[in-house]
Short mmCIF file of C-alpha atoms in Angstrom, two decimals:
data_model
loop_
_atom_site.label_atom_id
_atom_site.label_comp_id
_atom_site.label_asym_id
_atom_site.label_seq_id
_atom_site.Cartn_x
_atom_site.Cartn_y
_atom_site.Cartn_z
CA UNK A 204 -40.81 72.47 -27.57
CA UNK A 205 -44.42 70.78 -28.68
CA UNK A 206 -42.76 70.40 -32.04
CA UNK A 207 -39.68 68.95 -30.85
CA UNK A 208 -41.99 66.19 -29.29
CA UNK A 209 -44.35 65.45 -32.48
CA UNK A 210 -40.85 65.03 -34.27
CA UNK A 211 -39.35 62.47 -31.64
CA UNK A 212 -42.54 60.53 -31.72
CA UNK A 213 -43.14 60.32 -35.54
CA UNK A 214 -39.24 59.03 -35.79
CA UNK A 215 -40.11 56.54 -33.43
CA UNK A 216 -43.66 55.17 -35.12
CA UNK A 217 -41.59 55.57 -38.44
CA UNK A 218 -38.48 53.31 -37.04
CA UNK A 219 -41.28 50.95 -35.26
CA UNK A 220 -43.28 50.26 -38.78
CA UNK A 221 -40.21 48.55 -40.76
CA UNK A 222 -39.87 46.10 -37.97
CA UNK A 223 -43.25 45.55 -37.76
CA UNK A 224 -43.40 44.52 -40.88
CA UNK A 225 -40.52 42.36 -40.66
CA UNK A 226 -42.43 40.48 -38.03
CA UNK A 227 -45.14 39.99 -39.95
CA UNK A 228 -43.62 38.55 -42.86
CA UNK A 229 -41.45 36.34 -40.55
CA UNK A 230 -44.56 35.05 -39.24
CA UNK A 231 -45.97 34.11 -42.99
CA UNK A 232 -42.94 32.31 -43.66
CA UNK A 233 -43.43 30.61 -40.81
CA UNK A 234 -47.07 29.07 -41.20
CA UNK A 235 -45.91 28.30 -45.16
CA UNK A 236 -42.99 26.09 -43.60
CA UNK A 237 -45.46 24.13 -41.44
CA UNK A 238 -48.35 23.96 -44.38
CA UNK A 239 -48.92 20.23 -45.65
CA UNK A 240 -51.57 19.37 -47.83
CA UNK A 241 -53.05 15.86 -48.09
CA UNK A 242 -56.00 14.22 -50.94
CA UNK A 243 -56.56 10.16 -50.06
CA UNK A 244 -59.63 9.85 -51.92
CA UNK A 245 -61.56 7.66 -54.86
CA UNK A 246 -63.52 9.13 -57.47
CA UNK A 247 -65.88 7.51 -60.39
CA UNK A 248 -64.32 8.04 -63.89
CA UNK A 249 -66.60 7.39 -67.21
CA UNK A 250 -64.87 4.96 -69.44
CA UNK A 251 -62.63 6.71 -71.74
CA UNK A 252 -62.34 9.32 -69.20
CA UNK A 253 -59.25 11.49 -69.09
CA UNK A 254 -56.82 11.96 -65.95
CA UNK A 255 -54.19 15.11 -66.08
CA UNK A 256 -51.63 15.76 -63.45
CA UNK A 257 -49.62 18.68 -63.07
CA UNK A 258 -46.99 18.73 -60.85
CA UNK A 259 -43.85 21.39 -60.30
CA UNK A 260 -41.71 19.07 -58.54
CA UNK A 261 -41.94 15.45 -57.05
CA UNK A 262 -42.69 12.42 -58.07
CA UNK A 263 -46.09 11.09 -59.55
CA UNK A 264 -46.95 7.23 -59.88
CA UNK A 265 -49.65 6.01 -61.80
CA UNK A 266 -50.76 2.45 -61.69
CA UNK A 267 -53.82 0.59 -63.46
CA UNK A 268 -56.48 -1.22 -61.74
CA UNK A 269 -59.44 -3.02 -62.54
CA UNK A 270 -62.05 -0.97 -61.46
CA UNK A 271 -64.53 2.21 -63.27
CA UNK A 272 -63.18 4.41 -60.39
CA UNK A 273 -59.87 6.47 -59.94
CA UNK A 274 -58.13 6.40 -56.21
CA UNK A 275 -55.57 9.47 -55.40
CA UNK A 276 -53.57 9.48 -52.47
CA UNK A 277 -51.34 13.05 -52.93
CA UNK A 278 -49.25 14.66 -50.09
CA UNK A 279 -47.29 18.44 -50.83
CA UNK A 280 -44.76 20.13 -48.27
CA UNK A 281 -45.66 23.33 -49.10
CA UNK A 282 -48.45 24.02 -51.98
CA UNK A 283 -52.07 23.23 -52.03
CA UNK A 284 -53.25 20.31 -53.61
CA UNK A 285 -55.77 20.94 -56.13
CA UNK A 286 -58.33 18.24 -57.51
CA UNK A 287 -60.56 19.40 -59.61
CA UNK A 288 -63.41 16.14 -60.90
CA UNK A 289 -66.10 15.52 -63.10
CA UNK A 290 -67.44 12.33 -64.67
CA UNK A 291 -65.09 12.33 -67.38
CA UNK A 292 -62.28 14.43 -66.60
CA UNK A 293 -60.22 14.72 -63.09
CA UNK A 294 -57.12 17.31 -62.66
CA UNK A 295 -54.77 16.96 -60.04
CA UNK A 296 -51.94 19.51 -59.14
CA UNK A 297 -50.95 22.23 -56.75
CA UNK A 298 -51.60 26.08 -55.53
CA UNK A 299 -48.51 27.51 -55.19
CA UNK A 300 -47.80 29.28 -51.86
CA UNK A 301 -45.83 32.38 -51.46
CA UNK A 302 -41.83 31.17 -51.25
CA UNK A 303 -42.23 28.17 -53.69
CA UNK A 304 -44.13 24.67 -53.81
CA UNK A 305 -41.38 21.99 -52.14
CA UNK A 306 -42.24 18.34 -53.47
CA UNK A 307 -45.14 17.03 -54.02
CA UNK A 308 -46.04 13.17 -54.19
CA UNK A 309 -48.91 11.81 -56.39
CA UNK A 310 -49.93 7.93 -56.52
CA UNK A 311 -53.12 7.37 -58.89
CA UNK A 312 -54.62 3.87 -59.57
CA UNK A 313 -56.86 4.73 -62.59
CA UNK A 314 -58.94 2.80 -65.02
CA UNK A 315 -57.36 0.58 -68.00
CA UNK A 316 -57.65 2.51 -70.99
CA UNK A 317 -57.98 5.42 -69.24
CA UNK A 318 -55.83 8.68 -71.48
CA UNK A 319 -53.34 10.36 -69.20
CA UNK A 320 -52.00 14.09 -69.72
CA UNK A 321 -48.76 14.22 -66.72
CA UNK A 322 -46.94 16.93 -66.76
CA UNK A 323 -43.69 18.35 -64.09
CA UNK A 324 -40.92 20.49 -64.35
CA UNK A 325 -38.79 18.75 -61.90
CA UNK A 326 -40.66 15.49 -61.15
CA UNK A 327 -39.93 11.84 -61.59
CA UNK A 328 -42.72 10.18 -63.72
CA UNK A 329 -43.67 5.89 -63.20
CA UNK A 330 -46.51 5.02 -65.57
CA UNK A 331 -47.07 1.44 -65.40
CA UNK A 332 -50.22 -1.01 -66.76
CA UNK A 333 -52.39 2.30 -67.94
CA UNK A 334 -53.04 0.39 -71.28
CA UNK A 335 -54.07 3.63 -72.45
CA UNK A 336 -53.38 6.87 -74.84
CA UNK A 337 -50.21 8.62 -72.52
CA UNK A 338 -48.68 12.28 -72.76
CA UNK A 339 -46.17 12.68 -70.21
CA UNK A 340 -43.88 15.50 -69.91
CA UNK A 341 -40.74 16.67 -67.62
CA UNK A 342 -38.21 19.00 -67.53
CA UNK A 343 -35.85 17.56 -65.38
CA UNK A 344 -36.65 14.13 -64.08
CA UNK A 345 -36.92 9.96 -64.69
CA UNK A 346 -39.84 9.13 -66.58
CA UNK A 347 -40.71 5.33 -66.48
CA UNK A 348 -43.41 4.47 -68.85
CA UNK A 349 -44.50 0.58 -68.77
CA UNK A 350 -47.22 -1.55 -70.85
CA UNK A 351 -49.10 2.20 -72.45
CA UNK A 352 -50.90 2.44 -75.60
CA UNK A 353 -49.42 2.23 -79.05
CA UNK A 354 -49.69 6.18 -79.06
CA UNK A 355 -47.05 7.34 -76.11
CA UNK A 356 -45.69 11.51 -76.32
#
């Protein structure tokens, strides 16, 4: 009789544990849909410095300005933007979440002269004034590249 108990109630915790679970992951998906991620921010760049974005999908806009400093305004639906700066060097892409990326927009005013490294697999490109050495590649996607360097890839 005991046993016929301890059987019922194991079948039940077993049965309860795969919907559990389900919850759970339900849940994750959830709080990915709803993550945004946002940079507005300026940071100092060394002349001659290097800027390299790396997007999976989107669009990223790069525009020249006047000034020794680099300003990047970047929203994503669903990955994490990463920045990652030093004095001569600044990286700017995204953290994938579990479930995919969704777009991503990048707009960065950056020194004339400055060398540029862009990189997407599905992202519209727009390049314009950067005066300076350019490497831009995309997989699927417009790329719009306006008053570079002599030395465009």
């Amino acid at each position: 009789m005991i046993e016929r108990y301890i059987l019922a109630a194991v079948l039940a915790v077993a049965g309860a544990l795969p919907a559990s679970a389900q919850n759970r992951d339900r849940d994750r998906d959830r709080r990915d849909d709803d993550y945004r991620s946002r940079i507005d921010t300026v940071l100092p760049l060394s002349r001659n410095g290097t800027v390299e974005i790396e997007l999976r999908s989107g669009e990223i806009i790069v525009t020249a300005s006047g000034r020794n400093e680099v300003r990047v305004r970047a929203e994503s639906e669903r990955g994490q933007l990463r920045l990652d700066a030093s004095p001569s060097h600044i990286g700017i892409g995204t953290r994938g979440m579990r479930g995919g990326h969704g777009d991503t927009r990048v707009e960065v005013s950056v020194p004339e002269g400055t060398r540029l490294t862009v990189s997407g697999h599905s992202a519209d490109v727009s390049i314009r004034g950067v005066r300076g050495e350019v490497n831009v590649s995309s997989m699927s996607g417009d790329v719009v590249i306006d008053d570079a360097s002599s030395r465009v890839e």
